[in-house]
PDB file of C-alpha atoms and ligand atoms in Angstrom:
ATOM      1  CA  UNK E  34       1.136 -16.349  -9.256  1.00 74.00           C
ATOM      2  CA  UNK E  35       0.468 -12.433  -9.059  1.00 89.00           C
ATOM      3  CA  UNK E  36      -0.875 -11.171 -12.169  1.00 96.00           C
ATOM      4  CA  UNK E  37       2.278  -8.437 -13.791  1.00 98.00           C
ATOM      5  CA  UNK E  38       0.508  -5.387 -15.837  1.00 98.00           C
ATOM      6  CA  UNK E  39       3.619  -3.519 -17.622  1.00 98.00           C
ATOM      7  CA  UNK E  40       2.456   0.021 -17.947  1.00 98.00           C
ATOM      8  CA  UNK E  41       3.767   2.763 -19.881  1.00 97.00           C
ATOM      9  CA  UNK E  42       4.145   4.650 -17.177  1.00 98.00           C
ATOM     10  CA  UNK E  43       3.095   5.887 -13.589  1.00 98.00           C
ATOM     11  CA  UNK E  44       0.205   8.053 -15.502  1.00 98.00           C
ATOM     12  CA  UNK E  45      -1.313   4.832 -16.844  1.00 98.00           C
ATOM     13  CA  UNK E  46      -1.033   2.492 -13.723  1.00 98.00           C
ATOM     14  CA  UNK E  47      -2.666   4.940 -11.565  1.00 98.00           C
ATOM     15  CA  UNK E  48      -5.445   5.588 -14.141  1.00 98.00           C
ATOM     16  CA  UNK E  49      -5.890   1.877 -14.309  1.00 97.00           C
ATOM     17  CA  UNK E  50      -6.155   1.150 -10.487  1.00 98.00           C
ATOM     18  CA  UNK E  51      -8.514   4.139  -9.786  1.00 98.00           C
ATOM     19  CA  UNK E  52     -10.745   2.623 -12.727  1.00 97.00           C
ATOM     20  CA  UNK E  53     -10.749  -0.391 -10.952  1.00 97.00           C
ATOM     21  CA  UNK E  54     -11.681   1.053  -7.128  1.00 98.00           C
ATOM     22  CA  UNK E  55     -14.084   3.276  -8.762  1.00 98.00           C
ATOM     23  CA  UNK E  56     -16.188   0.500 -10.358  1.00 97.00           C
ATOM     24  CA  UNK E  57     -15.559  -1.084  -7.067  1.00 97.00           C
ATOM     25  CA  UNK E  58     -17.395   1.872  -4.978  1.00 98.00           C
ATOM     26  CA  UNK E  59     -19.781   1.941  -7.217  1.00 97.00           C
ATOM     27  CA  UNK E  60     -21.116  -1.602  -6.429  1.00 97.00           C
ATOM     28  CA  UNK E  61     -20.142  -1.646  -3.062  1.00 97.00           C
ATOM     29  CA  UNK E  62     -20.280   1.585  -1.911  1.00 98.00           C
ATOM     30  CA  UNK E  63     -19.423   0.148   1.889  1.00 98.00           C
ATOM     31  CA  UNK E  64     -15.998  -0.927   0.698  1.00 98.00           C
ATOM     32  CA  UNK E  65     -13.191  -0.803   2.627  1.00 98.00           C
ATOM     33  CA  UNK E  66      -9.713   0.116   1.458  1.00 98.00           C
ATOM     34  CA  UNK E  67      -5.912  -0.743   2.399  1.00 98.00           C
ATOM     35  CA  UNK E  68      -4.218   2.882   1.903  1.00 98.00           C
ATOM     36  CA  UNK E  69      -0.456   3.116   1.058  1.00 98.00           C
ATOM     37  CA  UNK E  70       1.786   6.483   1.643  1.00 97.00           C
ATOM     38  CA  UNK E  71       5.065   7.493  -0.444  1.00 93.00           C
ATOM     39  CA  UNK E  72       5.257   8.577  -4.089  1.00 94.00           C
ATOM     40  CA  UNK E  73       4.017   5.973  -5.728  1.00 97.00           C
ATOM     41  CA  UNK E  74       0.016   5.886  -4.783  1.00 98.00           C
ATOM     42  CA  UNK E  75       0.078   9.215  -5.303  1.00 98.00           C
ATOM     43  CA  UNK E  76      -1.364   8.684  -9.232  1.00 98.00           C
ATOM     44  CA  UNK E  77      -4.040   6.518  -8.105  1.00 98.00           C
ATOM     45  CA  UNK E  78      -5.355   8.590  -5.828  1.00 98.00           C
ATOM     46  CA  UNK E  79      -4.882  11.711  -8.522  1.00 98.00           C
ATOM     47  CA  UNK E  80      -6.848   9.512 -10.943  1.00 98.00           C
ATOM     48  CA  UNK E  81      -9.714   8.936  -8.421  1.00 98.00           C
ATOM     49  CA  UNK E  82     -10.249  12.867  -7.948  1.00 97.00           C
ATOM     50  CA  UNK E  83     -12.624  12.616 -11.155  1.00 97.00           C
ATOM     51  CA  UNK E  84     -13.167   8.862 -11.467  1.00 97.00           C
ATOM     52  CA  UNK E  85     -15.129   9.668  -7.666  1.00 97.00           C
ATOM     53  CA  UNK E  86     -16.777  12.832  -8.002  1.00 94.00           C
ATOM     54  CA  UNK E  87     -20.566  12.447  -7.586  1.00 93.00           C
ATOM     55  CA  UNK E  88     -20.238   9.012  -6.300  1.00 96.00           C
ATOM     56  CA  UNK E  89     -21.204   8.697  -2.719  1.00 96.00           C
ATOM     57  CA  UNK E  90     -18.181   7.932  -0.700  1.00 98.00           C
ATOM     58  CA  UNK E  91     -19.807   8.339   2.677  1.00 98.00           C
ATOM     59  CA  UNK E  92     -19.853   4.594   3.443  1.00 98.00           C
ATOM     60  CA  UNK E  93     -16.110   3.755   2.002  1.00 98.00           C
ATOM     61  CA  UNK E  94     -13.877   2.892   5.057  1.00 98.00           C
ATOM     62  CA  UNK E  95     -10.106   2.582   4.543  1.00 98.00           C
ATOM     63  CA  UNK E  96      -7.084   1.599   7.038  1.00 98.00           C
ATOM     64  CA  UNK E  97      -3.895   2.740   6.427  1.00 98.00           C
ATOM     65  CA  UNK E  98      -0.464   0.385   6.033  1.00 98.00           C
ATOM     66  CA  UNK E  99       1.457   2.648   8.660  1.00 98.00           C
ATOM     67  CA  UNK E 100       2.602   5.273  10.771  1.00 98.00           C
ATOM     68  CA  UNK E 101       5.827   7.039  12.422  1.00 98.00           C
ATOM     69  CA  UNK E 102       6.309   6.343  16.217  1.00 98.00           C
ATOM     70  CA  UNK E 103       6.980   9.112  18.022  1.00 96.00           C
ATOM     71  CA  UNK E 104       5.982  11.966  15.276  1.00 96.00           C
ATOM     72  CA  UNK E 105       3.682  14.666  16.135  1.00 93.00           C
ATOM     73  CA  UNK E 106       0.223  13.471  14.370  1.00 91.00           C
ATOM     74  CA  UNK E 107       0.520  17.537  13.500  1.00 93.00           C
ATOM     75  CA  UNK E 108       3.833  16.782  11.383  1.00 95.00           C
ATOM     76  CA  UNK E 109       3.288  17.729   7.727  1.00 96.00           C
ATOM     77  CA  UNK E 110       5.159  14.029   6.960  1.00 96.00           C
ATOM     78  CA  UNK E 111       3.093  12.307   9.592  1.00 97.00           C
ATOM     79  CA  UNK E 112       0.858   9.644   7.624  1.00 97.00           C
ATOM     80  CA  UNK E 113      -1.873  10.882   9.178  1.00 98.00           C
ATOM     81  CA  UNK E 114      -1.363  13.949   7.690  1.00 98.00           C
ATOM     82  CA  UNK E 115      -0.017  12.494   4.517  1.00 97.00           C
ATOM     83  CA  UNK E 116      -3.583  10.729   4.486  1.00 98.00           C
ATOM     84  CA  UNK E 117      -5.561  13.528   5.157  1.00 98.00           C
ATOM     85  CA  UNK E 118      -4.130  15.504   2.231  1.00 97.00           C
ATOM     86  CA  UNK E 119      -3.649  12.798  -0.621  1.00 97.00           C
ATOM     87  CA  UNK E 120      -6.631  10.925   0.185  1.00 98.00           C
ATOM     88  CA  UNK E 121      -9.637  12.188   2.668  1.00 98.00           C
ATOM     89  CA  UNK E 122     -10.127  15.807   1.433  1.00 98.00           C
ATOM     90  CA  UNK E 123      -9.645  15.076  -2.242  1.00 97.00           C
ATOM     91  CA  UNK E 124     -11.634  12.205  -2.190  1.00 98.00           C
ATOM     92  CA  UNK E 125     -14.138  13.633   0.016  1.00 98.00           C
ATOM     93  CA  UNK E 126     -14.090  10.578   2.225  1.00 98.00           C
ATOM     94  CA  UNK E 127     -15.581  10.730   5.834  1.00 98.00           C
ATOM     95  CA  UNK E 128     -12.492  11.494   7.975  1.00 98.00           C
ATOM     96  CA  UNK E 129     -13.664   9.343  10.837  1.00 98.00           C
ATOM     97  CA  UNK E 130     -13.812   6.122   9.015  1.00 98.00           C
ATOM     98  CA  UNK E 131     -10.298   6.275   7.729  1.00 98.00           C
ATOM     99  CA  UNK E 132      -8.165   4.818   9.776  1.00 98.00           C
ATOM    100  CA  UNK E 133      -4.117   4.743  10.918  1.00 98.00           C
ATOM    101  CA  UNK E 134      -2.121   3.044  13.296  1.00 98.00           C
ATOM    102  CA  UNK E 135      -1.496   5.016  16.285  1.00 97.00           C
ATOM    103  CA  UNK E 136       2.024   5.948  16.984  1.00 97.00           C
ATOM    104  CA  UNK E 137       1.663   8.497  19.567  1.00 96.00           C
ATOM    105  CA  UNK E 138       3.863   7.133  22.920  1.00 94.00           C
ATOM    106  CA  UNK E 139       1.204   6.342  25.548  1.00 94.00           C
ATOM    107  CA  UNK E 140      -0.735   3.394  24.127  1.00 95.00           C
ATOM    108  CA  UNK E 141       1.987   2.250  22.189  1.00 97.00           C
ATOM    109  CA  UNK E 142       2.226  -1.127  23.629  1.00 97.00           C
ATOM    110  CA  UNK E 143      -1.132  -2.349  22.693  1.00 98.00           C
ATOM    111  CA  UNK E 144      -1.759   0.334  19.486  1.00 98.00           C
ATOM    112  CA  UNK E 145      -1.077  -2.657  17.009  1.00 98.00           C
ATOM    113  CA  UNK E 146      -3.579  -4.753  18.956  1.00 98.00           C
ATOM    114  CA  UNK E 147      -5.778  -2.219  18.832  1.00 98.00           C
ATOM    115  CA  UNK E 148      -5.274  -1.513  15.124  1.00 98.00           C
ATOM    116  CA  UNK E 149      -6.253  -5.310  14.092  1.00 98.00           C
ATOM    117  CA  UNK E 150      -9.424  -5.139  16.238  1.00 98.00           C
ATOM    118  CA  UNK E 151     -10.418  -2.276  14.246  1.00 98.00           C
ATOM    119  CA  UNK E 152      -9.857  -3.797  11.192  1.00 98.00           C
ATOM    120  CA  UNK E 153     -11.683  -7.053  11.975  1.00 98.00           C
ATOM    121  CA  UNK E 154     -14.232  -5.226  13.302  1.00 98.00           C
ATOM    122  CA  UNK E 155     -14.852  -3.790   9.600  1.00 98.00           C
ATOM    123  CA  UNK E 156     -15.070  -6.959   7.860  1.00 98.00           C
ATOM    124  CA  UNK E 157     -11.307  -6.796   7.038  1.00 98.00           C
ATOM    125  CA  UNK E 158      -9.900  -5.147   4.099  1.00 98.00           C
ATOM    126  CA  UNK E 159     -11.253  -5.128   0.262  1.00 98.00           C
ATOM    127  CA  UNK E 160      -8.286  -3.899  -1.699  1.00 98.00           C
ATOM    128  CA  UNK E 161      -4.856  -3.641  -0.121  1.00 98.00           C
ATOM    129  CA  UNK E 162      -2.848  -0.494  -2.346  1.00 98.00           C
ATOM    130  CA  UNK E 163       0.680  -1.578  -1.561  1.00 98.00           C
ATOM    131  CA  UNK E 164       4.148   0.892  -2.440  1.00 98.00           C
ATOM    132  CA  UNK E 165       7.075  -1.336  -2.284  1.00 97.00           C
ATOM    133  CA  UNK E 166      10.572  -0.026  -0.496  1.00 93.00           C
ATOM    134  CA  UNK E 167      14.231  -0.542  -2.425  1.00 88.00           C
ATOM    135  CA  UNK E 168      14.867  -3.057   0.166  1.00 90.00           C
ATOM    136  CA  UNK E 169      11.561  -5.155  -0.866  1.00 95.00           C
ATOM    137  CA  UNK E 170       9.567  -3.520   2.308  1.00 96.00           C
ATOM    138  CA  UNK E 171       5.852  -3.520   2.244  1.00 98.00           C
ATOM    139  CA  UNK E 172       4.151  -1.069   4.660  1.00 97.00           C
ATOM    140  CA  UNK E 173       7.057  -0.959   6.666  1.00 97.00           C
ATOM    141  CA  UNK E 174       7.990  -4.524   7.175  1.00 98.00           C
ATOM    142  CA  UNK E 175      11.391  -4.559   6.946  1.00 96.00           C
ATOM    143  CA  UNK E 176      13.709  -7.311   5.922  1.00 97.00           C
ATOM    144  CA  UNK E 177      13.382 -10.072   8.161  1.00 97.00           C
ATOM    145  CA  UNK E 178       9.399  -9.831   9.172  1.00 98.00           C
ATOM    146  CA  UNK E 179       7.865 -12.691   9.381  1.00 98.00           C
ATOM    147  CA  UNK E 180       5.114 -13.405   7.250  1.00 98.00           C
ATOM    148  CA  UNK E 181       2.591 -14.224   9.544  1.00 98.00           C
ATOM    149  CA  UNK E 182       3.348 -10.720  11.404  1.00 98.00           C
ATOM    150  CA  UNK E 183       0.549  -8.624  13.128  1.00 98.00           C
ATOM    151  CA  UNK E 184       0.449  -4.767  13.231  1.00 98.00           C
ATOM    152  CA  UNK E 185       3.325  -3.682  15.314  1.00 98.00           C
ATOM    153  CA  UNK E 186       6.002  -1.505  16.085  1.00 98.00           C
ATOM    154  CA  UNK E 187       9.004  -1.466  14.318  1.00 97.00           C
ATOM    155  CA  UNK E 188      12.741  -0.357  13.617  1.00 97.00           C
ATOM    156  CA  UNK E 189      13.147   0.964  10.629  1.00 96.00           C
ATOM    157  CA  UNK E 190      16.557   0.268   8.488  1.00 94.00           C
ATOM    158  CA  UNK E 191      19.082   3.289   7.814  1.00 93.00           C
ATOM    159  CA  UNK E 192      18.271   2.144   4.481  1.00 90.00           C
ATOM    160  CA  UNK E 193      14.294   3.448   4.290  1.00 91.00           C
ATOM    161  CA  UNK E 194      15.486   6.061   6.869  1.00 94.00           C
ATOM    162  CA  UNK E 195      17.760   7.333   3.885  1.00 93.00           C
ATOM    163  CA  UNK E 196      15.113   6.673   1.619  1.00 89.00           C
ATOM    164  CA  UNK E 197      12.762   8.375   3.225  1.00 92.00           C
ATOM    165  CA  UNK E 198      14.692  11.298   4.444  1.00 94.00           C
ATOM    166  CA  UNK E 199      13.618  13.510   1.773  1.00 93.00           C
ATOM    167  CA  UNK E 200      10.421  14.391   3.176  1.00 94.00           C
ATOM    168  CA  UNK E 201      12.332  15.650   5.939  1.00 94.00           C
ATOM    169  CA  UNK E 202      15.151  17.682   7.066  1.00 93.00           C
ATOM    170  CA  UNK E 203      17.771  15.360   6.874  1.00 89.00           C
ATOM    171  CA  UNK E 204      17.899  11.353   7.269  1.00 90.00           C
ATOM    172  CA  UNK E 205      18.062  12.309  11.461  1.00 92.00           C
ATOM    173  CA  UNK E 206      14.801  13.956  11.183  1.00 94.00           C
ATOM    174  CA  UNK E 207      13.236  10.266  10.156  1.00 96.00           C
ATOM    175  CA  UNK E 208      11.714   8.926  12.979  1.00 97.00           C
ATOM    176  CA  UNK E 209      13.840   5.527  13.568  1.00 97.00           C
ATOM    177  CA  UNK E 210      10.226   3.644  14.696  1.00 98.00           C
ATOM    178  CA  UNK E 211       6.913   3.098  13.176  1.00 98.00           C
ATOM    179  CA  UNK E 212       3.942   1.126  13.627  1.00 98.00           C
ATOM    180  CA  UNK E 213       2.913  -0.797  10.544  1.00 98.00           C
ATOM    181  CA  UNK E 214       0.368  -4.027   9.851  1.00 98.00           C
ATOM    182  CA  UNK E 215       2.595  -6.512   9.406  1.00 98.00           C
ATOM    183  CA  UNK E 216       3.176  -9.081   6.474  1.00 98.00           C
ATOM    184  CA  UNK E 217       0.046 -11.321   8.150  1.00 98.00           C
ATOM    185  CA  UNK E 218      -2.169  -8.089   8.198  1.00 98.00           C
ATOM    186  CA  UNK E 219      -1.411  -7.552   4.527  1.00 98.00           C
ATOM    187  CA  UNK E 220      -1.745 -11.161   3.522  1.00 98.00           C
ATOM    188  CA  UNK E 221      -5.437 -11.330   5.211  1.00 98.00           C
ATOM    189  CA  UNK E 222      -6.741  -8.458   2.325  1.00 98.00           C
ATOM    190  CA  UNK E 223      -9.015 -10.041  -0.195  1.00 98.00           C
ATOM    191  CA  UNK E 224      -7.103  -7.969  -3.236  1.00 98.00           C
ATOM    192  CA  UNK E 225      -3.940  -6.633  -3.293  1.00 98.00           C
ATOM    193  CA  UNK E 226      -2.615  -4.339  -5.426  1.00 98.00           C
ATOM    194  CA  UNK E 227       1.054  -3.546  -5.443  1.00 98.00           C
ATOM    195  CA  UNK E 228       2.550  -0.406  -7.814  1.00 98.00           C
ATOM    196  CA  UNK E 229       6.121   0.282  -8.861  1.00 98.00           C
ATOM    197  CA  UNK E 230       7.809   2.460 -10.928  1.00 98.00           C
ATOM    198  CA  UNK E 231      10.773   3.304 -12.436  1.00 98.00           C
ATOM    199  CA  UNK E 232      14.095   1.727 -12.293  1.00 97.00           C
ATOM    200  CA  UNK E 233      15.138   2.103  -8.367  1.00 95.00           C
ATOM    201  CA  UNK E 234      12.215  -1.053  -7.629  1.00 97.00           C
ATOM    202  CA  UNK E 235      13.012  -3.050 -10.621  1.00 98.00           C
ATOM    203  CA  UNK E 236      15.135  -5.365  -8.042  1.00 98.00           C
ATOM    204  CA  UNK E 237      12.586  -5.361  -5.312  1.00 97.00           C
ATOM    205  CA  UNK E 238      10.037  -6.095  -7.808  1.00 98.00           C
ATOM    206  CA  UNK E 239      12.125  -9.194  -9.479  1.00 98.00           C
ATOM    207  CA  UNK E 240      12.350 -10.845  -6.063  1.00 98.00           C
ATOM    208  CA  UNK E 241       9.121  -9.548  -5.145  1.00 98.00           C
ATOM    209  CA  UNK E 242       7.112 -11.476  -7.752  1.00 98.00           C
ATOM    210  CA  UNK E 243       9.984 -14.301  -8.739  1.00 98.00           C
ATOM    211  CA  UNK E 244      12.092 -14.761  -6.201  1.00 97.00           C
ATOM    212  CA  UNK E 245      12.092 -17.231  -3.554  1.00 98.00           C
ATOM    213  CA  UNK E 246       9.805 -17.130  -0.710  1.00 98.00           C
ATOM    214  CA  UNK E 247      11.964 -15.205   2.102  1.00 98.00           C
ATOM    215  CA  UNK E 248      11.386 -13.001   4.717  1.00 98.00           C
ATOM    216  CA  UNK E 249      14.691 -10.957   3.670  1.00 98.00           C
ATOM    217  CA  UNK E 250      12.762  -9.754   0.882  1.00 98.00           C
ATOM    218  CA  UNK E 251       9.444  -9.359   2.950  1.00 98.00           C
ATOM    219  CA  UNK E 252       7.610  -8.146  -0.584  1.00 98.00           C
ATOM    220  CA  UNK E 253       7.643 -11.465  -1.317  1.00 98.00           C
ATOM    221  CA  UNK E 254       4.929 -12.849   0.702  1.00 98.00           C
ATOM    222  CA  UNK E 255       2.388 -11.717  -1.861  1.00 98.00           C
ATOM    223  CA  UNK E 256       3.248 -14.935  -3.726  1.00 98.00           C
ATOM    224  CA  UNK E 257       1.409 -16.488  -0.692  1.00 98.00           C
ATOM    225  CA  UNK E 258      -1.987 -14.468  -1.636  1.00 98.00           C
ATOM    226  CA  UNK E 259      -4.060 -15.906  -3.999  1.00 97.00           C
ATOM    227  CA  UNK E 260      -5.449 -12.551  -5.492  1.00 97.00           C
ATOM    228  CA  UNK E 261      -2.701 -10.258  -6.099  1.00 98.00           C
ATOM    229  CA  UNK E 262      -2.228  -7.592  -8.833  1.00 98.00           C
ATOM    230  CA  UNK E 263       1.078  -5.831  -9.410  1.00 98.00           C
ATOM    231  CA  UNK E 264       0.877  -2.687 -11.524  1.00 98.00           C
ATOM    232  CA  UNK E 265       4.724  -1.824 -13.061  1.00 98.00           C
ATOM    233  CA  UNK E 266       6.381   0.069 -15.572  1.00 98.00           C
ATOM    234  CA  UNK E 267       8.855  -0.655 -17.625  1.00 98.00           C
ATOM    235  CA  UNK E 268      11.733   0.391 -15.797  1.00 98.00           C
ATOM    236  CA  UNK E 269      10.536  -1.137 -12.882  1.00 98.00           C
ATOM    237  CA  UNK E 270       9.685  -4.338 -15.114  1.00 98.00           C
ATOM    238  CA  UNK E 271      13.557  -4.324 -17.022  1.00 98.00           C
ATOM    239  CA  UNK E 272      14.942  -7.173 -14.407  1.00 97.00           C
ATOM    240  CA  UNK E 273      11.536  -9.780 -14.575  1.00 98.00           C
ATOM    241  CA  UNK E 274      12.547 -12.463 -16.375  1.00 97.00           C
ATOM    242  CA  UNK E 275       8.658 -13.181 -17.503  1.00 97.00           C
ATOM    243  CA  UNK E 276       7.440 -10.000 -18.547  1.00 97.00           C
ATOM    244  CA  UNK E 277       6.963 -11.592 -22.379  1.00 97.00           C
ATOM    245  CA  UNK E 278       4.643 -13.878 -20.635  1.00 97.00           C
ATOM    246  CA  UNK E 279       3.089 -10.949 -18.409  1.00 98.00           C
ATOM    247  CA  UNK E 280       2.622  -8.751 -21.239  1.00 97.00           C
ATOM    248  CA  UNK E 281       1.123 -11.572 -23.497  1.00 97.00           C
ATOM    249  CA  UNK E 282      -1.262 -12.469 -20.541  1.00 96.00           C
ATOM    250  CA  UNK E 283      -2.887  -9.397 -19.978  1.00 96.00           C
ATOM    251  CA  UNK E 284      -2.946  -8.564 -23.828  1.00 95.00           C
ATOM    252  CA  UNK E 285      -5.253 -11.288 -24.339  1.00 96.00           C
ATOM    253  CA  UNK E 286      -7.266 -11.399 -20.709  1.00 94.00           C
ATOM    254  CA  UNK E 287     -10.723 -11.015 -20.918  1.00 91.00           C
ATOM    255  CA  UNK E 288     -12.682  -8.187 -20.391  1.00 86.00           C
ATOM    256  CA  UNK E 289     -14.656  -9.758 -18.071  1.00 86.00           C
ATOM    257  CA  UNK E 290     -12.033 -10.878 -15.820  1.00 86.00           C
ATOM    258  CA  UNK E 291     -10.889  -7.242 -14.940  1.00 81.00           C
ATOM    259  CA  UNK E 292      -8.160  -6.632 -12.658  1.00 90.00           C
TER     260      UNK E 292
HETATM  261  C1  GLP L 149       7.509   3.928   2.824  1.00 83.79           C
HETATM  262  C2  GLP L 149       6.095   3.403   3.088  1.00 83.79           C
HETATM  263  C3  GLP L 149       5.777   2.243   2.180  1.00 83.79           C
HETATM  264  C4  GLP L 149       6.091   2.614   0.744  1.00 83.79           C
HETATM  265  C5  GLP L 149       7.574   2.897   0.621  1.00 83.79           C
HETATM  266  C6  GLP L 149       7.989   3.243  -0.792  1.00 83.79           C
HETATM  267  O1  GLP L 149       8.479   3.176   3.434  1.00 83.79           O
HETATM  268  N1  GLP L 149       5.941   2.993   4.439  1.00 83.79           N
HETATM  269  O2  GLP L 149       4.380   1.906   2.317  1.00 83.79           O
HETATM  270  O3  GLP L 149       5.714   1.579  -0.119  1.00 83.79           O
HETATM  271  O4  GLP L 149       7.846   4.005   1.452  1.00 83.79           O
HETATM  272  O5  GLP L 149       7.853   4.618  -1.000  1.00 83.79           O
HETATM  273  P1  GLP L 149       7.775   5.316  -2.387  1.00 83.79           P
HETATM  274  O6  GLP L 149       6.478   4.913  -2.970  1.00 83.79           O
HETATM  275  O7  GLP L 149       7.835   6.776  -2.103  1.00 83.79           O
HETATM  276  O8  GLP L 149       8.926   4.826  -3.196  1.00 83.79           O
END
């Protein structure tokens, strides 16, 4: 089963993660990472802004979960972008091996094949960061993808478009395609780590982690993986109907297990 760390809040979970991909770099400084966009990464990669510094990062390679179809790589909310300003300049990281789905229009038809020769061509991913959508979306797998899905393009639901339509004009500037790896991509990292907080995930989460296997709730698949961390708060913890057993768990893991 994943392994549920209740946090006291978004602060915390970040620190935590970064602590853990830090020590990571730091003993394999070739690793390669599974990036995630949206809000909730955002405190991991805060908390690796110091937990980094001095460490060389020139040989870290990371692959992102996704990208818009159709959005000028230029756009502020591209994920390129998003990428380059959350994660590659902070973090110092060598903007040529970092790595995102192309969603530009010519190409498109064999972009996702393209994508998962890249990433097999890097060993595959180390540690997967995974956000999780209020429909139980990873990447942007949306309800329904199958589990042994490939990187590929997409439809995205009114629901994520509405979701997401805050980091644009309005829900009809969201683009209505994207490219993301898909649920078989995800699966194939040797770690993944999925965050959540506060009280708008605590469903997604619940089915997420306890739920049945289904591809409606495509988050689900991680019960499939046999490493799999999920870093929560409490809101986002309030509907798990283990977290006594969770919290008792990691209260009395040993240090030497880490995450
Ligand atoms: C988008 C991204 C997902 C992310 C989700 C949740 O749909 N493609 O990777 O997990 O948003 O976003 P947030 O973390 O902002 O709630």
């Amino acid at each position: 089963m994943a392994e549920v760390i209740i946090v006291r809040d978004a602060a915390a979970g970040g620190a935590l993660v970064a602590d853990h991909i830090a020590a990571l770099v730091r003993r394999r400084p070739e690793t390669v990472l599974g990036l995630a966009t949206g809000s909730t990464p955002l405190p991991v990669y805060a908390a690796l802004r110091t937990r980094l510094a001095g460490v060389d990062v020139s040989h870290v390679r990371a692959f992102a979960l996704d990208e818009y179809v159709g959005l000028d790589p230029a756009h502020p909310e591209s994920y390129a972008r998003v990428i380059e300003r959350e994660v590659v300049r902070p973090l110092g990281l060598d903007p040529a091996r970092v790595r995102l789905p192309r969603g530009t229009l010519p190409g498109i038809e064999h972009a996702g094949e393209d994508y998962e020769h890249e990433i097999a061509d890097a060993g595959g991913i180390d540690l997967q960061i995974l956000g999780i959508g209020s429909d139980g979306h990873i990447g942007f797998n949306e309800p329904g993808s199958s589990f042994a899905s490939r990187t590929r393009v997409k439809t995205l639901t009114r629901q994520t478009r509405e979701d997401n339509a805050r980091f644009f004009a309005g829900p009809d500037e969201v683009p209505r395609h994207c490219i993301t790896q898909g649920l078989g991509t995800i699966l194939d990292a040797r770690h993944l780590v999925l965050l959540a907080f506060g009280e708008g995930k605590a469903a997604a989460v619940a089915g997420a982690v306890e739920g049945p296997l289904t591809a409606s709730l495509p988050a689900s698949a991680i019960q499939l993986h046999e490493r799999v961390s999920v870093v929560v708060d409490e809101a986002a913890a309030s509907t798990l109907g283990f977290a006594d057993y969770y919290r008792e768990a990691w209260a009395h893991k040993p240090a030497w297990q880490g995450l």
